[in-house]
Amino acid sequence: MTTYVLRRLLWMIPSLFVVFTLTFVVVHATPGSPWDESDKPLPEAVKVNLAHQYHLDDPLPKQYVDYLINALHGDLGPSYRSVERSVSEIIGATLPVSAQIGLASMLFALVVGVPLGALAAVKHNTWIDYASSLVTVTGLATPPFVRVSLLIVFFSLALGWLPTGGWEGIFDVRSIIPILAIGSGPAAILARYTRSSLLEVRGQDFIRTARAKGLTETAIVVAHAMKNALIPVVTVAGVTLANVITGAFFVERIYSVPGIGRQFVDSVTGRDYPLLLGIVLVFALLISLVNLIVDLSYGFLDPRIRYR
Amino acid sequence: MTTVKGGFAPLAPPRFATEVPMRRPANLWRDAWHRLTRNRAAVVSLVYVALLVLVAIFASVVAPYPFQRQDLESTDLGPSAAHLLGTDGLGRDELSRLVYGSRISLAVALVDVLIVLVVGVPLGLMAGFFGRWLDVLVMRTVDVLLAFPNLLLVIVVITYLRAVLDQPSGPILALVGALDGITGGLLGVFIALGLVSWLTVARLVRGQVLSLREKEFIEAARMIGSTDRRIIVRHLLPNTLAPVIVAATFGIPGAIATEAGLSFLGLGVRPPFPSWGILIAEGVRNMRAFPHELLFPAVILAITLICFNFLGDGLRDALDPKLKVD
C-alpha cells in the first residue's frame, strides 16, 4: 500500500511536468505582450526595460529552467498586471475562497445528489423517478453561467431574498447562490450515477437474500444496496472536481467572488501569462491529487481490490 | 416465387389476409425508432430540435427585425407587441437576436458532430484495429487531454489562437485569421473544439473495436481474404455506429455550451454576432435594471441543452437494449 502511494506520487511528477512544459510553451509562443494593447503605446525603451525586468529577454531555455526552479520553491514569478502582488500571493489569497466554495458545493452535491439518485432508483419508473430525472438532466445540461444567471434572476431580482453578488465569507448569505450554482452540476452527476448503480445492485443475489430474511425495504437500501452502489459513484469524483473548477470560472465572475476562478478568467482576458501559467499548474496539481485519492478510496470501499 | 433457393419449397400463399405476418422482421434501426418514439421526453425534444433547425434555416423569415438593427429611441424595453421579448441596451430586438443566435449554436453542433465523425471515429477504429504504436500514441494523447477539464484546455488554446490570429505570420495563418474574422470568431471556436470533442468517441470506438476484433465474424472475413480496409469499413464501422450516434448526440450540448461559455467570456464569437453566450453576458451586465435581458437567452439556452440531453438519453435507451433496466 505504501509503495503504491509512493509510486503514484512519483508518477505525478512526469505528468505535471508535461502539463507545465506544454503550458509554458503555449504561453511563450503566444505573440504579443500585455503592454501592446494599451491605448497609449508605450515607448520602445520602456518595453525593453519591462521585458528585461520580467526576464523576457533571456533565452527561452533559461527562462524555462529558472521558472521551474522558482516554482519548486513556491515562487511562481511576478504578475504582469498586478504590480504589488506576485502570482504566488494572488493564488494564496484567492485559492482559499474558491476552496471553501468548492468544498461547500461538493458537500451540497453529496447531501442532495446521492439521496436524490437513491430515491429515483427506489421509486423506479414512478413520477418521482421522472421528476428527479428532469432535475438531474437540468443540472447536467445547463452550464454554470446559465444556472447562476437564473438563480440570480429568481432569488435576487424577482424575490429579493438574496444579494446579487459579493463575498463576505462562507457563512454569509452571499455564498448561497455560488454554492447552489456550482454544486448543482456535481449533484446531478452524483444523482445519475447513484440511480443507475443502485438499480444494478438491486437485482443481485445478496439483495434477494436480504429481502428473504425479512428486512424492511429501507434497511435493504440503506445498509446493503447503497454500500455496494456507492463504489462506482466514487469514480466520478474526478469529474465532479473538474465541474467545480470550470464552474468557478463563470460563477465567481458573475457573482463577484474574489476566487481563483475569476483570477483565471481575468488572467486570460488580460493576457497576464505568468498568472495563467501558475493557476493552470495549481489546477493540474489539484486534479492529480484528487485522482490519486479516488484510486486509493476504492481499496477502503471494496476490500477485494488490492494495490500492488 | 417460382424459383426455389437452397432446395426449400416456397410457402403456400396465405389464404386469408389475416394470415399475413403482422410484424415485419426485426431490424435494429426500425426497433430503435419504435422505442424512441415511445419515449415521451425524447419525442418532445426531437420536435424542439427540429423546430430549432427550421428557425435557424429560416431565421431571416422568422425574425421580426434584422438582428443588428438598432433603435436608440426604444432601448431596454420590456416585452410588448412590437418586441415580443423586449429590446436591449441599443434598442435591438431580443427575439430577433435569439433567432439568429440559434444559427451559431446549431453550426457549432454540426461542426462538433463532423469532428467526431471525421477525426474521432477513424482514429478510434485505427487505434483499435492496428494496435501497437498507433494505439499507444492515440490513446496516450486522449488520456492526457481527458485528464484536464475540457473548458480549461479550450480556454488556454483559444487564448493562444486569438493572439496568433491577431498578428498572423505567414499566408496560411493570415487566411485562417481572415476567415475567423468573417465568421465573427466562430472559426477559432471550431479549432478549439476540434482539440477536445473527438476524445471520448475515439476511446469509445477503440474499446468497441478491441472486443469486436476477436469475434468470429471478423475471423471469417479475414479467412475469405477480406482486406484490412474492407474489414474496418464493412464490418467494424457499422457495429460501432449505434454507440457513436449516442455519444455524438451527448457531445452536442457540451459543444453548444462551450461556445456559449467562450463567447460569454469574450473569447468566442464577437459582437455584433448574437451568440447566446454574448446575449447572456450582456444580460448579466444589465441584470439589475432589466432582468428580462438575462432571463430569455438563459432560458432558451437551458431548454436547448436539456432537449439535446433528453434526445441522447432516448437514443441510448433505444439503440442499446442491453442497457435497459427492467
XYZ file of C-alpha atoms in Angstrom:
634
model
C 0.000 0.000 0.000
C 2.706 2.494 0.988
C 4.795 1.609 -2.051
C 1.699 2.011 -4.210
C 1.054 5.512 -2.855
C 4.705 6.436 -3.222
C 4.813 5.161 -6.776
C 1.648 7.015 -7.691
C 3.036 10.197 -6.136
C 6.224 9.778 -8.147
C 4.179 9.234 -11.312
C 2.524 12.591 -10.752
C 5.866 14.272 -11.383
C 6.198 13.397 -15.096
C 2.539 14.138 -15.829
C 2.733 17.512 -14.082
C 5.961 18.090 -15.947
C 4.215 17.504 -19.271
C 1.390 19.884 -18.341
C 3.855 22.501 -17.186
C 6.027 22.231 -20.310
C 3.035 22.350 -22.658
C 1.515 25.355 -20.925
C 4.882 27.092 -20.749
C 5.471 26.589 -24.462
C 1.963 27.712 -25.398
C 2.183 30.764 -23.179
C 5.583 31.772 -24.523
C 4.694 31.036 -28.122
C 1.730 33.366 -27.797
C 2.715 36.544 -29.616
C 2.248 39.941 -28.111
C 2.717 41.129 -24.582
C 0.295 42.703 -22.128
C 1.906 46.057 -22.889
C 0.927 46.030 -26.559
C -2.723 46.746 -26.375
C -2.982 49.878 -24.251
C -4.464 52.923 -25.955
C -1.321 54.935 -25.400
C 1.517 52.836 -26.855
C 4.498 52.641 -24.531
C 7.836 53.986 -25.763
C 10.123 51.286 -27.101
C 12.665 51.880 -24.331
C 10.062 51.254 -21.653
C 9.045 48.000 -23.355
C 12.660 46.853 -23.430
C 13.042 47.705 -19.763
C 9.829 45.889 -18.870
C 10.921 42.823 -20.826
C 14.245 42.962 -19.019
C 12.571 43.315 -15.654
C 10.474 40.195 -16.303
C 13.472 38.350 -17.812
C 11.660 38.038 -21.135
C 14.922 38.899 -22.942
C 16.627 35.777 -21.574
C 16.883 32.766 -23.892
C 13.758 30.604 -23.643
C 15.511 27.513 -22.169
C 16.945 29.693 -19.417
C 13.516 31.174 -18.680
C 12.108 27.649 -18.562
C 14.692 26.331 -16.091
C 14.545 29.479 -13.963
C 10.770 29.274 -13.780
C 10.900 25.594 -12.867
C 13.421 26.123 -10.074
C 11.486 29.076 -8.698
C 8.179 27.195 -8.969
C 9.631 24.329 -6.917
C 10.432 26.902 -4.248
C 6.858 28.137 -4.350
C 7.659 31.267 -6.340
C 5.546 31.498 -9.473
C 7.030 34.802 -10.567
C 5.598 38.314 -10.853
C 2.200 39.089 -12.312
C 2.148 41.344 -15.372
C -0.957 43.172 -14.298
C -0.646 43.440 -10.576
C 2.446 45.366 -9.544
C 2.175 44.902 -5.812
C 1.336 41.183 -5.677
C 3.245 38.192 -7.066
C 1.483 35.244 -8.719
C 2.007 33.119 -5.603
C 0.462 35.821 -3.429
C -2.533 36.187 -5.744
C -3.111 32.435 -5.747
C -2.578 32.285 -1.978
C -5.230 34.967 -1.484
C -7.834 33.663 -3.925
C -7.491 29.875 -3.677
C -8.857 29.634 -0.093
C -12.041 31.479 -1.133
C -12.620 29.106 -4.053
C -11.681 26.098 -1.939
C -14.334 26.984 0.625
C -16.990 27.410 -2.056
C -15.778 24.263 -3.813
C -15.908 22.123 -0.670
C -19.320 23.508 0.268
C -20.528 22.761 -3.286
C -19.229 19.194 -3.069
C -20.959 18.801 0.289
C -24.175 20.140 -1.226
C -23.764 17.724 -4.133
C -23.340 14.767 -1.764
C -26.214 15.717 0.526
C -28.621 16.393 -2.368
C -27.330 14.251 -5.237
C -26.902 10.853 -3.594
C -30.303 10.777 -1.828
C -31.992 12.103 -4.991
C -30.469 9.324 -7.065
C -31.310 6.707 -4.436
C -34.900 7.921 -4.236
C -35.215 7.774 -8.037
C -33.896 4.204 -8.053
C -36.184 3.043 -5.243
C -39.205 4.683 -6.878
C -38.070 3.488 -10.314
C -40.495 4.335 -13.157
C -42.812 6.398 -10.961
C -43.425 10.130 -11.238
C -40.794 10.662 -8.544
C -38.226 8.996 -10.819
C -39.284 11.144 -13.778
C -39.273 14.371 -11.756
C -35.836 13.535 -10.403
C -34.614 12.793 -13.918
C -35.845 16.208 -15.107
C -33.958 17.880 -12.256
C -30.875 15.757 -12.977
C -30.830 16.479 -16.697
C -31.299 20.184 -15.998
C -28.288 20.133 -13.700
C -26.221 18.105 -16.157
C -27.150 20.029 -19.269
C -27.074 23.644 -18.188
C -23.661 25.291 -17.917
C -22.839 27.068 -14.638
C -23.214 30.555 -16.073
C -26.805 29.785 -17.031
C -27.542 28.293 -13.611
C -26.075 31.245 -11.748
C -27.908 33.691 -14.047
C -31.248 32.007 -13.442
C -30.629 31.773 -9.684
C -29.834 35.490 -9.549
C -32.897 36.383 -11.631
C -35.214 34.363 -9.395
C -33.792 34.644 -5.884
C -32.142 38.060 -6.056
C -34.119 40.061 -8.602
C -37.626 38.584 -8.634
C -37.930 37.524 -4.992
C -35.307 39.815 -3.480
C -34.264 37.165 -0.939
C -30.549 37.175 -1.686
C -27.962 39.767 -2.754
C -26.963 39.943 -6.430
C -23.266 39.445 -5.753
C -20.308 39.742 -3.428
C -18.380 37.724 -0.912
C -18.436 38.044 2.884
C -17.112 34.643 3.905
C -18.626 31.212 3.519
C -21.174 31.663 6.338
C -22.722 34.769 4.797
C -25.936 34.576 2.741
C -23.870 35.797 -0.225
C -22.292 32.366 -0.550
C -25.651 30.596 -1.110
C -26.060 31.325 -4.828
C -22.447 30.422 -5.786
C -22.692 27.150 -3.844
C -26.041 26.273 -5.426
C -24.858 27.243 -8.918
C -21.583 25.307 -8.730
C -22.878 22.427 -6.636
C -25.933 21.616 -8.753
C -23.714 20.264 -11.546
C -21.893 17.691 -9.377
C -25.170 16.960 -7.574
C -26.753 15.970 -10.892
C -23.773 13.775 -11.800
C -23.902 12.038 -8.419
C -27.674 11.570 -8.637
C -27.436 9.970 -12.065
C -24.637 7.592 -11.078
C -26.246 6.670 -7.766
C -29.506 5.889 -9.541
C -28.082 3.636 -12.234
C -25.643 1.982 -9.841
C -28.365 1.277 -7.288
C -30.689 -0.108 -9.961
C -27.960 -2.514 -10.976
C -27.172 -3.604 -7.435
C -30.843 -4.096 -6.590
C -31.106 -7.060 -8.924
C -28.294 -9.017 -7.289
C -28.483 -12.166 -5.188
C -27.469 -10.700 -1.859
C -30.327 -8.236 -2.072
C -32.758 -11.085 -2.636
C -31.231 -12.823 0.398
C -31.669 -9.700 2.480
C -35.289 -9.482 1.332
C -35.815 -13.173 2.106
C -34.514 -12.572 5.631
C -37.476 -10.246 6.015
C -35.566 -6.974 6.201
C -37.531 -3.827 5.545
C -37.012 -2.121 2.187
C -35.352 0.825 3.937
C -32.848 -1.420 5.700
C -32.060 -3.195 2.432
C -31.448 0.011 0.514
C -29.533 1.848 3.217
C -27.459 -0.968 4.732
C -26.968 -3.393 1.860
C -27.563 -1.844 -1.525
C -26.155 1.658 -1.021
C -22.851 0.427 0.351
C -22.192 -1.502 -2.827
C -23.812 1.017 -5.123
C -21.549 3.834 -3.980
C -18.313 2.253 -5.246
C -18.871 3.212 -8.904
C -20.142 6.594 -7.730
C -16.703 7.365 -6.279
C -15.226 7.104 -9.792
C -16.960 10.340 -10.772
C -15.259 12.341 -8.012
C -12.640 13.463 -10.546
C -15.345 14.580 -12.952
C -17.044 16.472 -10.150
C -13.843 18.326 -9.350
C -13.454 19.342 -13.000
C -17.053 20.527 -12.859
C -16.409 22.603 -9.736
C -13.256 24.182 -11.204
C -14.791 25.194 -14.522
C -17.957 26.246 -12.716
C -15.904 28.621 -10.605
C -14.624 30.431 -13.748
C -18.092 31.737 -14.513
C -19.857 31.831 -11.174
C -17.111 33.783 -9.422
C -17.009 36.272 -12.256
C -20.758 36.834 -12.448
C -21.278 36.873 -8.688
C -18.151 38.990 -7.993
C -16.464 36.405 -5.786
C -12.719 37.079 -5.304
C -11.696 33.492 -6.056
C -9.127 31.747 -8.214
C -11.657 31.030 -10.980
C -12.212 34.727 -11.545
C -8.453 35.326 -11.430
C -8.041 32.680 -14.128
C -10.562 34.355 -16.418
C -9.033 37.768 -15.738
C -5.558 36.413 -16.482
C -6.842 35.106 -19.830
C -8.628 38.266 -20.908
C -5.827 40.482 -19.520
C -3.025 38.421 -21.084
C -1.381 38.005 -17.692
C 0.557 34.929 -18.802
C 2.542 34.213 -15.602
C -0.693 34.214 -13.619
C -2.361 31.986 -16.233
C 0.544 29.527 -16.111
C 0.587 29.478 -12.307
C -3.144 28.849 -11.996
C -3.081 26.058 -14.597
C -0.286 24.404 -12.587
C -2.318 24.658 -9.382
C -5.353 23.102 -11.117
C -3.205 20.297 -12.564
C -1.761 19.507 -9.139
C -5.224 19.539 -7.573
C -6.683 17.225 -10.205
C -3.775 14.765 -9.968
C -4.112 14.605 -6.173
C -7.868 14.025 -6.309
C -7.426 11.263 -8.872
C -4.928 9.592 -6.548
C -7.309 9.875 -3.579
C -10.112 8.416 -5.711
C -7.967 5.429 -6.675
C -6.981 4.834 -3.069
C -10.531 5.075 -1.782
C -11.583 2.044 -3.858
C -9.497 -0.087 -1.506
C -11.441 1.121 1.518
C -14.802 0.695 -0.168
C -14.101 -2.648 -1.815
C -11.747 -4.904 0.169
C -11.359 -7.174 -2.864
C -9.206 -4.546 -4.556
C -5.518 -4.884 -3.767
C -2.802 -2.372 -4.547
C 0.461 -3.577 -5.925
C -41.986 -17.012 -56.313
C -41.297 -19.977 -58.501
C -37.538 -20.261 -58.073
C -36.550 -22.339 -55.101
C -33.500 -21.142 -53.219
C -31.406 -23.648 -51.337
C -33.795 -26.513 -52.095
C -36.634 -25.208 -49.937
C -40.154 -25.241 -51.302
C -41.862 -21.847 -51.162
C -44.685 -21.359 -48.669
C -48.184 -21.638 -49.993
C -49.612 -18.146 -50.414
C -51.795 -17.151 -47.454
C -55.429 -17.966 -47.988
C -56.771 -15.105 -45.932
C -55.410 -11.663 -45.392
C -55.273 -12.356 -41.646
C -52.557 -14.919 -42.185
C -50.101 -12.279 -43.379
C -47.485 -11.874 -40.642
C -48.355 -8.708 -38.752
C -44.812 -7.886 -37.641
C -42.046 -7.274 -40.075
C -38.737 -8.946 -39.274
C -36.719 -7.330 -36.505
C -34.317 -4.632 -37.590
C -32.084 -2.661 -35.253
C -32.914 0.736 -36.715
C -36.651 0.141 -37.008
C -36.802 -1.232 -33.462
C -34.757 1.680 -32.212
C -37.075 4.173 -33.948
C -40.060 2.409 -32.420
C -38.544 2.585 -28.944
C -37.505 6.212 -29.440
C -40.980 7.342 -30.482
C -42.456 5.731 -27.367
C -40.173 7.824 -25.150
C -42.176 10.970 -24.488
C -39.244 13.137 -23.368
C -37.242 12.129 -26.439
C -40.122 12.886 -28.825
C -40.745 16.315 -27.303
C -37.001 17.029 -27.519
C -36.857 15.825 -31.105
C -39.715 18.148 -32.053
C -37.992 21.066 -30.291
C -34.699 20.380 -32.050
C -36.476 20.104 -35.417
C -38.202 23.442 -34.782
C -34.886 24.985 -33.791
C -33.296 23.781 -37.021
C -36.172 25.292 -39.025
C -35.892 28.574 -37.120
C -32.153 28.673 -37.781
C -32.550 27.944 -41.502
C -35.384 30.438 -41.977
C -34.041 32.970 -39.473
C -34.481 35.844 -41.902
C -38.183 34.956 -42.252
C -38.869 34.148 -38.603
C -37.069 37.098 -37.035
C -39.236 40.225 -36.957
C -36.209 42.540 -37.368
C -32.605 42.273 -38.590
C -30.528 41.211 -35.587
C -28.157 44.165 -35.824
C -30.812 46.862 -36.307
C -30.501 49.442 -33.558
C -33.245 51.756 -32.464
C -31.874 54.192 -29.953
C -35.374 55.588 -29.340
C -36.569 52.308 -27.822
C -33.813 50.820 -25.701
C -34.193 48.337 -22.846
C -37.917 47.874 -23.440
C -39.836 45.114 -21.726
C -41.826 42.574 -23.766
C -44.519 44.192 -25.913
C -46.449 43.549 -29.112
C -43.807 45.251 -31.235
C -40.950 43.478 -29.458
C -42.199 40.148 -28.069
C -39.126 39.690 -25.865
C -38.257 43.359 -25.491
C -35.165 45.199 -26.682
C -31.590 45.506 -25.439
C -29.461 48.495 -24.481
C -29.018 49.505 -28.134
C -32.685 49.030 -28.992
C -32.075 45.759 -30.820
C -34.946 43.272 -30.820
C -34.181 40.438 -28.350
C -36.286 37.845 -30.199
C -34.531 38.534 -33.492
C -31.136 38.246 -31.847
C -32.132 34.957 -30.195
C -33.420 33.641 -33.546
C -30.201 34.487 -35.362
C -28.197 33.189 -32.396
C -29.669 29.734 -32.994
C -27.672 29.633 -36.242
C -24.434 29.933 -34.300
C -25.407 27.246 -31.786
C -26.514 24.823 -34.494
C -23.430 25.490 -36.606
C -21.377 24.555 -33.560
C -23.453 21.389 -33.107
C -22.940 20.453 -36.753
C -19.186 21.037 -36.686
C -18.880 19.130 -33.418
C -20.579 16.088 -34.953
C -18.383 16.425 -38.056
C -15.229 16.433 -35.913
C -16.470 13.344 -34.086
C -17.143 11.521 -37.371
C -14.073 12.687 -39.300
C -11.465 12.612 -36.514
C -12.752 10.606 -33.555
C -14.228 7.582 -35.324
C -11.334 6.910 -37.771
C -8.694 7.395 -35.054
C -10.550 5.040 -32.720
C -11.035 2.455 -35.482
C -7.389 2.521 -36.497
C -6.016 2.581 -32.950
C -8.156 -0.405 -32.024
C -7.558 -2.350 -35.236
C -3.855 -1.820 -35.859
C -2.788 -1.537 -32.216
C 0.922 -1.177 -31.490
C 2.480 2.280 -31.621
C -0.565 3.873 -33.235
C -2.760 2.709 -30.366
C -0.260 3.920 -27.777
C 0.104 7.286 -29.490
C -3.622 7.949 -29.913
C -4.697 6.663 -26.546
C -1.956 8.399 -24.532
C -2.915 11.647 -26.262
C -6.540 11.038 -25.358
C -5.609 10.197 -21.749
C -3.525 13.334 -21.291
C -6.146 15.608 -22.844
C -9.022 13.991 -20.950
C -7.214 14.329 -17.617
C -7.992 18.041 -17.573
C -11.303 19.834 -17.689
C -12.291 20.396 -21.318
C -13.017 24.038 -20.804
C -9.611 24.676 -19.218
C -7.878 23.255 -22.311
C -10.163 25.089 -24.691
C -9.587 28.418 -22.942
C -5.792 28.017 -22.963
C -5.820 27.022 -26.644
C -8.141 29.782 -27.766
C -6.105 32.382 -25.874
C -3.087 31.295 -27.886
C -5.093 31.114 -31.111
C -6.578 34.580 -30.728
C -3.135 36.100 -30.162
C -1.657 34.253 -33.163
C -4.510 35.225 -35.461
C -4.305 38.859 -34.376
C -0.733 39.060 -35.667
C -0.585 36.311 -38.287
C 2.829 35.235 -39.523
C 2.658 33.635 -42.947
C -0.083 33.337 -45.560
C -1.885 30.312 -44.038
C -2.394 31.950 -40.657
C -3.430 35.160 -42.383
C -6.076 33.222 -44.330
C -7.309 31.470 -41.162
C -7.372 34.822 -39.407
C -9.377 36.387 -42.233
C -11.883 33.510 -42.206
C -12.107 33.809 -38.438
C -12.865 37.491 -38.845
C -15.596 36.891 -41.432
C -17.258 34.228 -39.264
C -17.167 36.560 -36.274
C -14.686 34.401 -34.368
C -16.527 31.150 -34.986
C -13.586 29.518 -36.759
C -11.415 29.900 -33.662
C -14.129 28.201 -31.611
C -14.235 25.341 -34.124
C -10.463 24.840 -33.945
C -10.506 24.832 -30.148
C -13.434 22.391 -30.193
C -11.508 20.210 -32.638
C -8.944 19.624 -29.930
C -11.341 18.125 -27.405
C -14.586 16.968 -28.976
C -13.253 13.772 -30.582
C -11.603 12.395 -27.449
C -14.377 10.373 -25.825
C -15.621 8.954 -29.110
C -12.126 7.830 -30.149
C -11.768 5.996 -26.853
C -15.251 4.508 -27.154
C -14.752 3.265 -30.724
C -11.346 1.802 -29.872
C -12.861 -0.147 -26.986
C -15.607 -1.488 -29.260
C -13.109 -2.493 -31.924
C -10.895 -4.272 -29.390
C -13.746 -6.571 -28.415
C -15.180 -6.932 -31.944
C -11.766 -7.752 -33.407
C -11.733 -11.143 -31.671
C -15.256 -12.117 -32.772
C -15.823 -14.999 -35.179
C -17.317 -12.914 -37.965
C -14.137 -10.881 -38.224
C -12.109 -14.067 -38.277
C -14.403 -15.374 -41.020
C -13.986 -12.186 -43.024
C -10.251 -12.464 -42.729
C -10.445 -16.116 -43.742
C -12.172 -15.347 -47.031
C -9.431 -12.852 -47.780
C -11.011 -9.505 -46.924
C -8.558 -6.640 -46.826
C -7.992 -4.633 -43.645
C -9.798 -1.737 -45.250
C -12.823 -3.832 -46.064
C -12.951 -5.314 -42.578
C -12.775 -1.870 -40.992
C -15.296 -0.204 -43.293
C -17.785 -3.025 -43.835
C -17.635 -4.952 -40.571
C -16.241 -2.867 -37.731
C -17.661 0.553 -38.611
C -21.330 -0.496 -38.823
C -21.050 -2.301 -35.499
C -19.773 0.781 -33.711
C -22.371 3.076 -35.241
C -25.016 2.879 -32.518
C -22.776 3.920 -29.601
C -21.199 6.596 -31.816
C -24.611 8.116 -32.544
C -25.409 8.190 -28.827
C -22.035 9.685 -27.888
C -22.220 12.266 -30.673
C -25.674 13.354 -29.514
C -24.431 13.732 -25.949
C -21.479 15.723 -27.270
C -23.691 18.342 -28.934
C -24.935 20.089 -25.770
C -21.378 20.148 -24.461
C -20.160 21.854 -27.645
C -23.014 24.377 -27.675
C -22.369 25.174 -24.005
C -18.633 25.537 -24.679
C -19.234 28.034 -27.486
C -21.710 29.982 -25.370
C -19.260 29.937 -22.455
C -16.350 31.149 -24.590
C -18.476 33.870 -26.159
C -19.706 34.797 -22.700
C -16.098 35.317 -21.606
C -15.352 37.307 -24.762
C -13.136 34.583 -26.237
C -15.575 33.107 -28.741
C -17.925 34.820 -31.153
C -17.507 38.590 -31.293
C -20.291 41.159 -31.169
C -22.422 42.148 -33.019
C -22.932 38.453 -33.894
C -25.675 37.416 -31.493
C -24.283 34.245 -29.905
C -26.476 33.206 -26.996
C -23.383 33.433 -24.805
C -22.962 37.100 -25.765
C -26.648 37.781 -25.117
C -26.261 36.268 -21.639
C -23.099 38.286 -20.988
C -24.931 41.491 -21.962
C -27.877 40.379 -19.840
C -25.596 39.942 -16.824
C -24.302 43.465 -17.307
C -27.832 44.877 -17.249
C -29.479 42.361 -14.940
C -30.201 44.651 -12.020
C -32.197 47.090 -14.128
C -33.546 44.793 -16.880
C -33.620 41.159 -15.715
C -35.563 40.008 -18.813
C -32.478 40.638 -20.966
C -30.719 37.935 -18.932
C -33.702 35.642 -18.411
C -34.713 34.985 -22.038
C -31.358 33.924 -23.512
C -30.503 31.911 -20.390
C -33.809 30.029 -20.550
C -33.566 29.357 -24.301
C -30.003 28.070 -23.969
C -31.003 25.894 -20.995
C -34.013 24.410 -22.842
C -31.910 23.674 -25.922
C -29.227 21.896 -23.914
C -31.777 19.931 -21.884
C -33.542 18.773 -25.064
C -30.313 17.522 -26.648
C -29.606 15.630 -23.427
C -33.059 14.032 -23.361
C -32.588 13.110 -27.015
C -29.275 11.462 -26.155
C -30.919 9.577 -23.286
C -33.699 8.424 -25.591
C -31.280 7.317 -28.307
C -29.189 5.402 -25.790
C -32.207 3.542 -24.443
C -33.450 2.919 -27.982
C -30.180 1.787 -29.551
C -28.689 -0.207 -26.705
C -31.298 -2.654 -25.426
C -28.701 -4.233 -23.128
C -28.634 -1.091 -21.035
C -32.366 -1.208 -20.485
C -33.201 -1.760 -16.849
C -36.467 -3.697 -16.212
